[in-house]
mmCIF file of C-alpha atoms in Angstrom:
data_model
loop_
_atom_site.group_PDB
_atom_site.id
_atom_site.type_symbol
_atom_site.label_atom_id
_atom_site.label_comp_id
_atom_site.label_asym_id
_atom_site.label_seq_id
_atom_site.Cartn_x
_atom_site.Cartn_y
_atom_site.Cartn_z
ATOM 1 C CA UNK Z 1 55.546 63.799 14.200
ATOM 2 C CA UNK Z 2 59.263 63.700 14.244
ATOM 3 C CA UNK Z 3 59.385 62.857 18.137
ATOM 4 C CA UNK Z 4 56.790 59.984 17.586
ATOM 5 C CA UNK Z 5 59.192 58.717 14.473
ATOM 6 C CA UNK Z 6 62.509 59.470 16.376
ATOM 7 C CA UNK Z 7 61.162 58.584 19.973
ATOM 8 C CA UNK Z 8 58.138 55.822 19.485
ATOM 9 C CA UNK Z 9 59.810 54.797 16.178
ATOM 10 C CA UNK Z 10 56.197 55.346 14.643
ATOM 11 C CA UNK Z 11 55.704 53.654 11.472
ATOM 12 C CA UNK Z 12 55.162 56.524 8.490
ATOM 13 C CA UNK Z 13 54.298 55.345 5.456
ATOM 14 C CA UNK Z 14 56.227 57.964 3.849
ATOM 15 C CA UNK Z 15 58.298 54.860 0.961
ATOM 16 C CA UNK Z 16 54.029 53.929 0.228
ATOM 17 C CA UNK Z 17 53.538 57.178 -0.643
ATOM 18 C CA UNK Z 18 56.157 58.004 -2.696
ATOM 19 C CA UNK Z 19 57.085 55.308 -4.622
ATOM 20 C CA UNK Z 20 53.289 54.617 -5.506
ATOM 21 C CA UNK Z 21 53.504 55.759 -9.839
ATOM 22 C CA UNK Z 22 50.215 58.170 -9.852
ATOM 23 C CA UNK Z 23 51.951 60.327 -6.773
ATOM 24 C CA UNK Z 24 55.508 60.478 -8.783
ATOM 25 C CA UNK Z 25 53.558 61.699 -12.036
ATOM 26 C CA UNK Z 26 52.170 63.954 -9.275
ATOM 27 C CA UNK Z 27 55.526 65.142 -8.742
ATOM 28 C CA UNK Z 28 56.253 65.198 -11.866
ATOM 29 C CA UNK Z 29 53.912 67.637 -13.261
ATOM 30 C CA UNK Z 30 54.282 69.614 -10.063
ATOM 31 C CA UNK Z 31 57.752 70.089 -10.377
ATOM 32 C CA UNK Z 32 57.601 70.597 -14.408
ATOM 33 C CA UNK Z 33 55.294 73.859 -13.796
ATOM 34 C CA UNK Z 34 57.947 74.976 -11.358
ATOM 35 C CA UNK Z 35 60.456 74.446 -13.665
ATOM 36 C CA UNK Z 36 58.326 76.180 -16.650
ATOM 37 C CA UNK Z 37 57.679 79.489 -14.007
ATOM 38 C CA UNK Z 38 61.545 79.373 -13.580
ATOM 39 C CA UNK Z 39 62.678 79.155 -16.878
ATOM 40 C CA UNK Z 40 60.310 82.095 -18.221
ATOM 41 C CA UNK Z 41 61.249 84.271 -15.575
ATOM 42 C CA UNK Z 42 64.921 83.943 -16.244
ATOM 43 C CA UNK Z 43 64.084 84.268 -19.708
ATOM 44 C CA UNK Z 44 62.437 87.646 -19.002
ATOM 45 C CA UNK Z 45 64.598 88.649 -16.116
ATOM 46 C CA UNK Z 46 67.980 87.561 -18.442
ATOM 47 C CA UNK Z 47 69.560 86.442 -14.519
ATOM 48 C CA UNK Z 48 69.205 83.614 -12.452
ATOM 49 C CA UNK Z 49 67.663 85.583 -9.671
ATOM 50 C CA UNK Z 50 64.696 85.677 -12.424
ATOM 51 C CA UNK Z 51 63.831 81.762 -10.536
ATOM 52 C CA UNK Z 52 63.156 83.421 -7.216
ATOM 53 C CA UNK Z 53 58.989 83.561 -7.657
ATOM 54 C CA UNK Z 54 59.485 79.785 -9.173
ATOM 55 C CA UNK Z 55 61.195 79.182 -5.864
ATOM 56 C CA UNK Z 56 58.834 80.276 -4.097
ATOM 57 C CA UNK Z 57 55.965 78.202 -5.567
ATOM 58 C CA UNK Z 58 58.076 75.318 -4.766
ATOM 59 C CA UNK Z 59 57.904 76.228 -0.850
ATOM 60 C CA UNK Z 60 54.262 76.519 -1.159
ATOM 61 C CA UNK Z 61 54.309 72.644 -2.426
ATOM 62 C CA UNK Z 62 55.681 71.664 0.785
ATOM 63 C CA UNK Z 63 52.880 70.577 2.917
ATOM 64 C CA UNK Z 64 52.226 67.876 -0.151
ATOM 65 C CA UNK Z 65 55.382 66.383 0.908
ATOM 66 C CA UNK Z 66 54.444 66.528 5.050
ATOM 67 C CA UNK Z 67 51.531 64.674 4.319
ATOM 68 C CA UNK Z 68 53.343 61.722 2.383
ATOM 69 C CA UNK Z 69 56.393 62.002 5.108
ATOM 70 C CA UNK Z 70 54.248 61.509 8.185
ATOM 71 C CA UNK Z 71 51.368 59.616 6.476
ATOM 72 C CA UNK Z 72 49.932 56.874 8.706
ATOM 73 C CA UNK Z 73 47.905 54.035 7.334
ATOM 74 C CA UNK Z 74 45.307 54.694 10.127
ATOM 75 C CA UNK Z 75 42.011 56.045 10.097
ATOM 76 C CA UNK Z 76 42.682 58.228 12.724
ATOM 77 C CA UNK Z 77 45.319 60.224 10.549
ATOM 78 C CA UNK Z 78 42.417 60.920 8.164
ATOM 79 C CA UNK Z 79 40.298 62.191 11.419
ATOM 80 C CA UNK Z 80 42.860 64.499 13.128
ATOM 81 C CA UNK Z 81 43.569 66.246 9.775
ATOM 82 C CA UNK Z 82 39.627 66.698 9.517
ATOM 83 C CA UNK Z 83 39.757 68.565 12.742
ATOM 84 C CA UNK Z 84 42.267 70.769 12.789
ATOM 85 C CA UNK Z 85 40.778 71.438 9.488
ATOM 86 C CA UNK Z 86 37.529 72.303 10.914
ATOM 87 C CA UNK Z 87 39.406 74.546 13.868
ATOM 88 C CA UNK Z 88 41.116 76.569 11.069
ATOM 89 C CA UNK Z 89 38.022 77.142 8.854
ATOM 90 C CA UNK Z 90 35.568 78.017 11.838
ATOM 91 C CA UNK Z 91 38.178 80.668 12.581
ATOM 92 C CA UNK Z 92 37.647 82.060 9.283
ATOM 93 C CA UNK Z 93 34.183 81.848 9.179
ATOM 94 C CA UNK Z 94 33.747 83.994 12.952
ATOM 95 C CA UNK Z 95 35.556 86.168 11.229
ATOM 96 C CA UNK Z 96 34.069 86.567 8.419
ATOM 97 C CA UNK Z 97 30.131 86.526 9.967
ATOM 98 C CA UNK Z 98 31.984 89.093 12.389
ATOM 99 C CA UNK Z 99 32.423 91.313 9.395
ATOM 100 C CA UNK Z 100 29.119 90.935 8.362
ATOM 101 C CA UNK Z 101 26.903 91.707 11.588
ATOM 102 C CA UNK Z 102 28.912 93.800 13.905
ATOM 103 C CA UNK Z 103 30.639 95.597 11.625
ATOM 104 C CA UNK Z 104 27.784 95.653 8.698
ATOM 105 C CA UNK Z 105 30.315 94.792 5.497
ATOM 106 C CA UNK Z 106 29.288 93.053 2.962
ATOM 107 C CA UNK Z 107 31.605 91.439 0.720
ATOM 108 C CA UNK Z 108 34.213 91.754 3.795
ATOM 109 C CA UNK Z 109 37.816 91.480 2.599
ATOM 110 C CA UNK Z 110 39.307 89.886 6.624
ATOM 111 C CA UNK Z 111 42.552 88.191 6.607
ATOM 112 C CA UNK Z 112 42.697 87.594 3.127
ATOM 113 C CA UNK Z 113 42.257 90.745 1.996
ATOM 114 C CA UNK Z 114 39.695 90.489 -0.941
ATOM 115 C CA UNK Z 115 36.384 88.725 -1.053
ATOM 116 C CA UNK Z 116 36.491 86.943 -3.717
ATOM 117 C CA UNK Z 117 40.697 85.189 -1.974
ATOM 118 C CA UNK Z 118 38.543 84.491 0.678
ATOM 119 C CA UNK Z 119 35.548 82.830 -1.500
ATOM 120 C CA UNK Z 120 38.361 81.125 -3.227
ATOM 121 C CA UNK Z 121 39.713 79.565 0.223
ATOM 122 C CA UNK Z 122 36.043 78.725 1.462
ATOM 123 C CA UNK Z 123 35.584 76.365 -1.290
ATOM 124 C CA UNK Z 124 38.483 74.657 -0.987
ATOM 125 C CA UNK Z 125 38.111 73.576 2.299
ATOM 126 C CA UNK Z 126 34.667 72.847 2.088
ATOM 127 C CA UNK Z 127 34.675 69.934 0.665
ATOM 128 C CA UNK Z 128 36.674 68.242 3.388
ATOM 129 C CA UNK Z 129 34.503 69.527 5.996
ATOM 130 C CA UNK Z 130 31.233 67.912 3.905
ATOM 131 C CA UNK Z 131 33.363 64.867 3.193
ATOM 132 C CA UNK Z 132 34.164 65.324 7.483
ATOM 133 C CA UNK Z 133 30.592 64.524 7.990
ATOM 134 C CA UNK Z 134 30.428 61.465 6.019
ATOM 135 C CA UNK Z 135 33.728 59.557 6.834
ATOM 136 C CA UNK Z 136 33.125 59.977 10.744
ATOM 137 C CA UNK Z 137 29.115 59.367 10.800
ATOM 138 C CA UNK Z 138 29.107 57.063 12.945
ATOM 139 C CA UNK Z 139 30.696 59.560 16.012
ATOM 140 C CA UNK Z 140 27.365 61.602 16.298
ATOM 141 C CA UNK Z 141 29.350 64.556 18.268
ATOM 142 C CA UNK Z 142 31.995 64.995 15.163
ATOM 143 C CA UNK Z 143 28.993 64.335 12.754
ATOM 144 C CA UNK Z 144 27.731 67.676 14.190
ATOM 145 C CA UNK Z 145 30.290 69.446 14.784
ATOM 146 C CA UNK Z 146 30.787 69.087 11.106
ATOM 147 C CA UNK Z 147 27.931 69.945 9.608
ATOM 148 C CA UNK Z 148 27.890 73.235 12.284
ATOM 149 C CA UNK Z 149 31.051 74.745 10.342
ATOM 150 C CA UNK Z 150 30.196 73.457 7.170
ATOM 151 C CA UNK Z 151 26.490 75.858 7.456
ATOM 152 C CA UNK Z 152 28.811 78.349 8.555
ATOM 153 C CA UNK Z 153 31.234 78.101 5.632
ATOM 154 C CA UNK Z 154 28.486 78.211 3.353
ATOM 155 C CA UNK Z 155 26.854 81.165 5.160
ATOM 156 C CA UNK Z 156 30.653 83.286 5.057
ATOM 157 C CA UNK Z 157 31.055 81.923 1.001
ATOM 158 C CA UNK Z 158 27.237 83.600 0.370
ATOM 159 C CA UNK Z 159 28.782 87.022 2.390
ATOM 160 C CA UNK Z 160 32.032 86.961 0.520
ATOM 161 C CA UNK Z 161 29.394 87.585 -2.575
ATOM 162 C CA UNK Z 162 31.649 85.744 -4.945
ATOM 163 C CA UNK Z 163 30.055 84.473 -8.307
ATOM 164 C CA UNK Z 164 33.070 82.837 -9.531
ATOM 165 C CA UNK Z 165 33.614 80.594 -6.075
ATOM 166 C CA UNK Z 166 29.637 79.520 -5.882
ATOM 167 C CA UNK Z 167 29.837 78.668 -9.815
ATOM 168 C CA UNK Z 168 33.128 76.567 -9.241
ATOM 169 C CA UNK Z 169 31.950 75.175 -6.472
ATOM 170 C CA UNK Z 170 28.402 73.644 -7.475
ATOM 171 C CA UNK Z 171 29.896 72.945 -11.112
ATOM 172 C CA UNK Z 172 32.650 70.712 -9.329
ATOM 173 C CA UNK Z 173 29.655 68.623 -7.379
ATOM 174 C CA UNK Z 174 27.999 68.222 -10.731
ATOM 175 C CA UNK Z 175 31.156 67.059 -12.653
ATOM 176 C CA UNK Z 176 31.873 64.800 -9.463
ATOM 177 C CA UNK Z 177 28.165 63.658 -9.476
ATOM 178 C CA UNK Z 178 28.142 62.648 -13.185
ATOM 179 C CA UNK Z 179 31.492 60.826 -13.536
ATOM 180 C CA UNK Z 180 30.360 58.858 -10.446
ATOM 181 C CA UNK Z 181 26.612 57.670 -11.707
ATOM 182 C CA UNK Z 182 28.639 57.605 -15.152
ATOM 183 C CA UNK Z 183 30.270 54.597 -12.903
ATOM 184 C CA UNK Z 184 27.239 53.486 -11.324
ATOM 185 C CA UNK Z 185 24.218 53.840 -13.517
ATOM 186 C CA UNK Z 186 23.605 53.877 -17.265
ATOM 187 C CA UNK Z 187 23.311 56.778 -19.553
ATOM 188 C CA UNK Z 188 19.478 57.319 -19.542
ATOM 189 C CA UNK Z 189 19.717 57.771 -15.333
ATOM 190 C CA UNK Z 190 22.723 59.759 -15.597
ATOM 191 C CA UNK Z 191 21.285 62.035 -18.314
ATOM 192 C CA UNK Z 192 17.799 62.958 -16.082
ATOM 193 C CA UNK Z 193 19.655 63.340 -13.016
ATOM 194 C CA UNK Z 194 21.881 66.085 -14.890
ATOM 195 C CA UNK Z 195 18.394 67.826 -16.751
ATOM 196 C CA UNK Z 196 17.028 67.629 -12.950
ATOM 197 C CA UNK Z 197 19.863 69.960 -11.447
ATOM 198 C CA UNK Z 198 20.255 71.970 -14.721
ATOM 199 C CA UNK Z 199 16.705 72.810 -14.346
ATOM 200 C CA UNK Z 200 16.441 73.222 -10.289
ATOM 201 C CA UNK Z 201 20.093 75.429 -11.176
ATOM 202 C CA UNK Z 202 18.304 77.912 -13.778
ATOM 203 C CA UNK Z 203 15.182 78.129 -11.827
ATOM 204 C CA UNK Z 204 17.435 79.027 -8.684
ATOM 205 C CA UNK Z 205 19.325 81.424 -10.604
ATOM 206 C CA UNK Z 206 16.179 82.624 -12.017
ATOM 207 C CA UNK Z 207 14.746 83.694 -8.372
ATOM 208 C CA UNK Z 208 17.817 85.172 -7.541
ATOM 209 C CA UNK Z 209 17.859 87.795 -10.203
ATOM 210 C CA UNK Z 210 14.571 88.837 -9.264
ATOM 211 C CA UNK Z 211 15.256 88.834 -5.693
ATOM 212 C CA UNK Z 212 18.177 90.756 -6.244
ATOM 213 C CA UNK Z 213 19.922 91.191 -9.380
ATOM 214 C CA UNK Z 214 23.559 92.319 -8.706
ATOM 215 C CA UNK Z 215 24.099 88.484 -6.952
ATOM 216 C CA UNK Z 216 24.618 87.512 -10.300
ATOM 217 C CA UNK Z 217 25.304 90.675 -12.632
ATOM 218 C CA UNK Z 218 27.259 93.230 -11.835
ATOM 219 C CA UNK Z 219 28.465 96.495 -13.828
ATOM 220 C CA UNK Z 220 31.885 95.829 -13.786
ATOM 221 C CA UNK Z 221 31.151 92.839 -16.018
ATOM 222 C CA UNK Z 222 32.669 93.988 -19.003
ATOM 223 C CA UNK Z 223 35.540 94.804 -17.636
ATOM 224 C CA UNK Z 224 36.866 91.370 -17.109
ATOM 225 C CA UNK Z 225 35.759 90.219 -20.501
ATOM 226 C CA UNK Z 226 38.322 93.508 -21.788
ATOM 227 C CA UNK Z 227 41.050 92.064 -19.557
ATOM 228 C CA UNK Z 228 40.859 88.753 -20.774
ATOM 229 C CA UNK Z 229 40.464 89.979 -24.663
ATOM 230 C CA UNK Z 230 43.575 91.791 -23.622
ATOM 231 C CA UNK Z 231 45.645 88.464 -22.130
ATOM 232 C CA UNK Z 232 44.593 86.529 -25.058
ATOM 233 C CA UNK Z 233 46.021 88.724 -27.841
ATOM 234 C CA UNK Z 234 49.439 89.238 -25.741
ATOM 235 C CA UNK Z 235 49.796 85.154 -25.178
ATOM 236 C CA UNK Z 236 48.913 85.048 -29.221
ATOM 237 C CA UNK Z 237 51.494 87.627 -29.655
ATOM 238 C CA UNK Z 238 54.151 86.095 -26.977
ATOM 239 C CA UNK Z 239 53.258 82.696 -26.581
ATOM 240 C CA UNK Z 240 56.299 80.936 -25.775
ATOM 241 C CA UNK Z 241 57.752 82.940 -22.600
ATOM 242 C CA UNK Z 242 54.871 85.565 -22.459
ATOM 243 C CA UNK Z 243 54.856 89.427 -21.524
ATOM 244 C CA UNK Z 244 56.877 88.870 -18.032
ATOM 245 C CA UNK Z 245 55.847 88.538 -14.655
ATOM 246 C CA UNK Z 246 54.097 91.417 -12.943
ATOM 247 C CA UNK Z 247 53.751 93.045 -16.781
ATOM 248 C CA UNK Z 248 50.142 92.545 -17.629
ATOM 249 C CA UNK Z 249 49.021 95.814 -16.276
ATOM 250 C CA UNK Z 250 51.956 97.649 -18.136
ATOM 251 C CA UNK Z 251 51.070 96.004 -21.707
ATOM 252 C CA UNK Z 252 47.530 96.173 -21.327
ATOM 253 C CA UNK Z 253 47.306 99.769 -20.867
ATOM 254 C CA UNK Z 254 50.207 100.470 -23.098
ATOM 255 C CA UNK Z 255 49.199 98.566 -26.143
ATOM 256 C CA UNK Z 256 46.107 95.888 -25.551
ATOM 257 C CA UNK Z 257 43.165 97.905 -23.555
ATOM 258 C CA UNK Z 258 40.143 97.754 -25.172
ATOM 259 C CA UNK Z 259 38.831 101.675 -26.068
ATOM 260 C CA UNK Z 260 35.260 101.141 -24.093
ATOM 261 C CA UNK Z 261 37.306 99.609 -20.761
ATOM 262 C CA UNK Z 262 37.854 102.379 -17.852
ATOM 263 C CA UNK Z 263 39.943 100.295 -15.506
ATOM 264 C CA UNK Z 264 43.316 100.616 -16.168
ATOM 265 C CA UNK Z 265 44.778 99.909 -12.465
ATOM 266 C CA UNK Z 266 43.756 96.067 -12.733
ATOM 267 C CA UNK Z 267 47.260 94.255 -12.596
ATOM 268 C CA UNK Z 268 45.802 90.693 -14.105
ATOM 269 C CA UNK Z 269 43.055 89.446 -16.175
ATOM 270 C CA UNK Z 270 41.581 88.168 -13.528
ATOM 271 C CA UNK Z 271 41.798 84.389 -15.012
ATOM 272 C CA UNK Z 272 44.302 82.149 -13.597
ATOM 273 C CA UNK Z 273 44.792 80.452 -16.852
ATOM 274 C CA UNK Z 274 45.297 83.084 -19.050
ATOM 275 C CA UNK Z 275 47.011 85.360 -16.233
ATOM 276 C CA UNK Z 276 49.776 82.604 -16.604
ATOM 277 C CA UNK Z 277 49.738 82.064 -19.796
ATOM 278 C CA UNK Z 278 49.898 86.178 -21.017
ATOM 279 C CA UNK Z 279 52.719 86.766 -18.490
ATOM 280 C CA UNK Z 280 55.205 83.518 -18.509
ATOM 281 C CA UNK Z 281 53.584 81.638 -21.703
ATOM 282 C CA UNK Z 282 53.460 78.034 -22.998
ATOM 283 C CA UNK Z 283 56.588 77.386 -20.721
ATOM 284 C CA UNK Z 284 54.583 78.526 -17.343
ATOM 285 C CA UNK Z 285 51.119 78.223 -18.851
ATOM 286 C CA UNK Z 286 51.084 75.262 -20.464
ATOM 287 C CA UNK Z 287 52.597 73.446 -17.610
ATOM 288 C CA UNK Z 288 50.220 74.776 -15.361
ATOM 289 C CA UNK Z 289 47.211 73.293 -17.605
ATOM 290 C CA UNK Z 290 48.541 70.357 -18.026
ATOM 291 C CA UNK Z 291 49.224 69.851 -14.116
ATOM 292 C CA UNK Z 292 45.531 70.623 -13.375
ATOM 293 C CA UNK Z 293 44.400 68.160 -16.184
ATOM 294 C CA UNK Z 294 46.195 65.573 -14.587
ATOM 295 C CA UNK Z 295 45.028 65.885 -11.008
ATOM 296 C CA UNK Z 296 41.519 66.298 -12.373
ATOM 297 C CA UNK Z 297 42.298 62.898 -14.033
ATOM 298 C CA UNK Z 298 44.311 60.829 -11.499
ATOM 299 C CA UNK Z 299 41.421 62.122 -8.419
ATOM 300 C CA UNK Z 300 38.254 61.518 -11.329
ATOM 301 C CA UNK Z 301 39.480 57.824 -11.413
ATOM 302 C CA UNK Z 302 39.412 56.632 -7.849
ATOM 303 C CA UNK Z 303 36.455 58.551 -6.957
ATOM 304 C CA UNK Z 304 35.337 54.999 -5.606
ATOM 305 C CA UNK Z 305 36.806 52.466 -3.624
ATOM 306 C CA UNK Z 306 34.767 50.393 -5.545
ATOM 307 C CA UNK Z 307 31.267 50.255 -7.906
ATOM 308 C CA UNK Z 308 29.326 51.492 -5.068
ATOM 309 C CA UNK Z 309 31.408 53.034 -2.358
ATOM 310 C CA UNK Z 310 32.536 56.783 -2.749
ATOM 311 C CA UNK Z 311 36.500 57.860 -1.623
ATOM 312 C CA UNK Z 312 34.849 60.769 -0.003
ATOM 313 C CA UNK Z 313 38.537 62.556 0.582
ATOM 314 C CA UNK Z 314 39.232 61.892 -3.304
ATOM 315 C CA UNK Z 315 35.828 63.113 -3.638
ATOM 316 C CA UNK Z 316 36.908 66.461 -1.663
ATOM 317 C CA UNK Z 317 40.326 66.191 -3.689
ATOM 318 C CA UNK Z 318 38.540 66.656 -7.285
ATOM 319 C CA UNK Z 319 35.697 69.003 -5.866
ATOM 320 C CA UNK Z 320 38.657 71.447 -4.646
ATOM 321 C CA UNK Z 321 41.047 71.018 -7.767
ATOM 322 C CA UNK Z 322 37.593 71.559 -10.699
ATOM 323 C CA UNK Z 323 36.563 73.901 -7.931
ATOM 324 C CA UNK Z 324 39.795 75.901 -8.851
ATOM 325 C CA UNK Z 325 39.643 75.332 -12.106
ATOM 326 C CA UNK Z 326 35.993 76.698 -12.734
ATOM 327 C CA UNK Z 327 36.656 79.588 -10.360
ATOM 328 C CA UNK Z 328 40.091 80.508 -11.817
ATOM 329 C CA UNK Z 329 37.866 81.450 -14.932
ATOM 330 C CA UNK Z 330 37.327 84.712 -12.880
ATOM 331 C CA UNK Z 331 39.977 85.371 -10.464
ATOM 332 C CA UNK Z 332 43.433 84.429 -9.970
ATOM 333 C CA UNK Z 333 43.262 82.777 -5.969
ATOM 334 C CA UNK Z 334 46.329 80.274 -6.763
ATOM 335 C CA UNK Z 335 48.572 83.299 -6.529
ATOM 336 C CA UNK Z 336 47.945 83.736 -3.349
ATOM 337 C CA UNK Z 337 50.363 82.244 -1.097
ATOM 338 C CA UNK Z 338 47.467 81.103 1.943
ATOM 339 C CA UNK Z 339 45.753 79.893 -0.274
ATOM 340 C CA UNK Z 340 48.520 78.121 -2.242
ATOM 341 C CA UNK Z 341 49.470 76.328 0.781
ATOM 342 C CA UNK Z 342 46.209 74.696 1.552
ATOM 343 C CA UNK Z 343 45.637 73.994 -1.881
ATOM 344 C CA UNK Z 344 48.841 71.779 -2.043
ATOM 345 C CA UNK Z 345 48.134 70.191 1.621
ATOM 346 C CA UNK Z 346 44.801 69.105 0.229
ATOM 347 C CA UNK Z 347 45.465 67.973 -2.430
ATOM 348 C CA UNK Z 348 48.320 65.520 -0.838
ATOM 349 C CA UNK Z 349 45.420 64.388 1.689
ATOM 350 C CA UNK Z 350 43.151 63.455 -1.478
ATOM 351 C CA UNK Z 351 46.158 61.446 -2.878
ATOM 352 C CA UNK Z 352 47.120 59.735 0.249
ATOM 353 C CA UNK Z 353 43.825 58.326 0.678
ATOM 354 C CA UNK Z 354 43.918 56.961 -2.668
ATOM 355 C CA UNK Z 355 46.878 55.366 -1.783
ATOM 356 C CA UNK Z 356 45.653 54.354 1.718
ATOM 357 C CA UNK Z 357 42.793 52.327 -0.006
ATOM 358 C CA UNK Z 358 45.184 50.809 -2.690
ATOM 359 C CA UNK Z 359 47.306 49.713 0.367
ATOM 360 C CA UNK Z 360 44.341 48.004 1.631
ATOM 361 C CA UNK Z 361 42.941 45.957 -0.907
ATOM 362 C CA UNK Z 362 46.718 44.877 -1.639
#
């Protein structure tokens, strides 16, 4: 990209993308939750070196800002990004199925070393592999292609065994699904479609248990509901700055286990809102909500170019971000840089293609 600017004098669109207002109110909130992790960490740490893990959250924004400095108002931007896309997720998934059949594990931990980081990172990126298939249907060899790797990912999600990933990833379709018939059709239509998959999602679930029960409860169970009884009462009892960073496990066990739980080596609630909000606060909390609420927001408005055609990569955009949201209910995948960094490159390619079609109909 930088010989094709320096060399070809290539035309980025880099000033389109960053002086459009929804991406600086991007930045902004982006850059207020970095402040807020910085701030309560310094506050904890009583030293300036405390902003090193807010630092580091910043680096993991980064690829946001490649994809606004080399944006090109081409569809062929859109289509390259697919497939490298699709290269890095199939390598997942061989790995993953590799797990699985050679080497018999089930619920594999592979390069990300826990099933449900890996679950996290399959449902991220599968929404831009489905939205792939749709954008480029007309190109019956990348039509295929697609839809190969996106069985696959869904195959690898179903061996990671993750609850929390499936739930946030079919509740995401079905909040996408209503606020785009709530666009579309009136309330009657939008209210049986919703009853229709309610009832096609209990019956599923309902099969499932009786197929094989631990899909969908597990012993453990409890557990998580003790850890996050145990990050609520510490956030009610330090809400502004929280317990610290890397201190849930240490004031759990010291002060807010609950008597029946038996793990005491788990080091977060396992809940990515209330793992921020127990160890840094309001200040690193708070922000964090309130970034997700706006990108949930700013992609749930231009889910269509117009009444009747979908944005299929802001589509992908909101399906990743709720996806996120619903799983981070369970597990805390954000943390993790990998997954971090994908997260933020996705989520610039879901605003750039808002501001690609805004360009357009300029």
């Amino acid at each position: 990209c930088l010989i094709a600017y320096f060399k070809l004098k290539t035309d980025y669109k880099f000033k389109d993308f960053f002086s459009n207002p929804n991406i600086k109110k991007s930045l902004f909130f982006m850059l207020l939750w970095v402040a807020g992790v910085m701030i309560a960490d310094i506050y904890y740490f009583n030293s300036i070196s405390g902003a090193g893990e807010g630092w580091h959250y910043l680096q993991r924004m980064f690829p946001f800002f490649l994809v606004g400095f080399f944006a090109l108002p081409d569809k062929n931007f859109f289509k390259y990004f697919w497939l490298g896309l699709c290269i890095a997720i199939l390598i997942v998934d061989i790995n993953v199925v590799y797990n699985c059949i050679i080497q018999h594990r089930w619920r594999p931990e592979t390069m990300f070393g826990n099933p449900n980081k890996l679950a996290g990172f399959l449902i991220l990126v599968l929404p831009f592999i489905i939205s792939g298939i749709f954008a480029f249907k007309e190109n019956i060899k990348l039509k295929f292609a697609g839809f190969v790797i996106a069985l696959l990912t869904v195959i690898a999600l179903l061996i990671s065994g993750s609850r929390g990933a499936v739930l946030g990833l079919c509740g995401a379709y079905f909040i996408a699904m209503l606020l785009i018939e709530a666009k579309k059709y009136k309330l009657r239509q939008i209210l049986i479609s919703a009853f229709a998959l309610m009832v096609i999602f209990t019956a599923a679930c309902g099969v499932i248990y009786n197929v094989y029960a631990e899909a969908l409860v597990r012993g453990y169970d409890m557990e998580r509901v003790y850890l996050w009884k145990g990050a609520a009462n510490m956030f009610k009892d330090y809400p502004v700055f929280g317990v610290g960073t890397d201190n849930f496990n240490k004031f759990y066990v010291a002060e807010y286990i609950d008597p029946l739980a038996k793990a005491k080596h788990l080091t977060s609630p396992h809940n990515i809102f209330l793992h921020y909000l127990s160890e840094r606060g309001l200040i690193g909390g708070g922000t964090f909500i309130l970034l997700a609420i706006y990108q949930l927001i700013y992609l749930g408005k231009n889910l269509l170019k117009n009444r009747f055609i979908v944005n299929v990569w802001a589509l992908a955009g909101f399906v990743s971000v709720a996806g996120m949201c619903i799983h981070g209910f369970f597990d805390t995948q954000l943390t993790m840089r990998a997954y971090s960094l994908m997260y933020w490159f996705l989520y610039g390619i879901a605003c750039y293609s808002i501001v690609y079609e805004e360009s357009k109909n300029d």
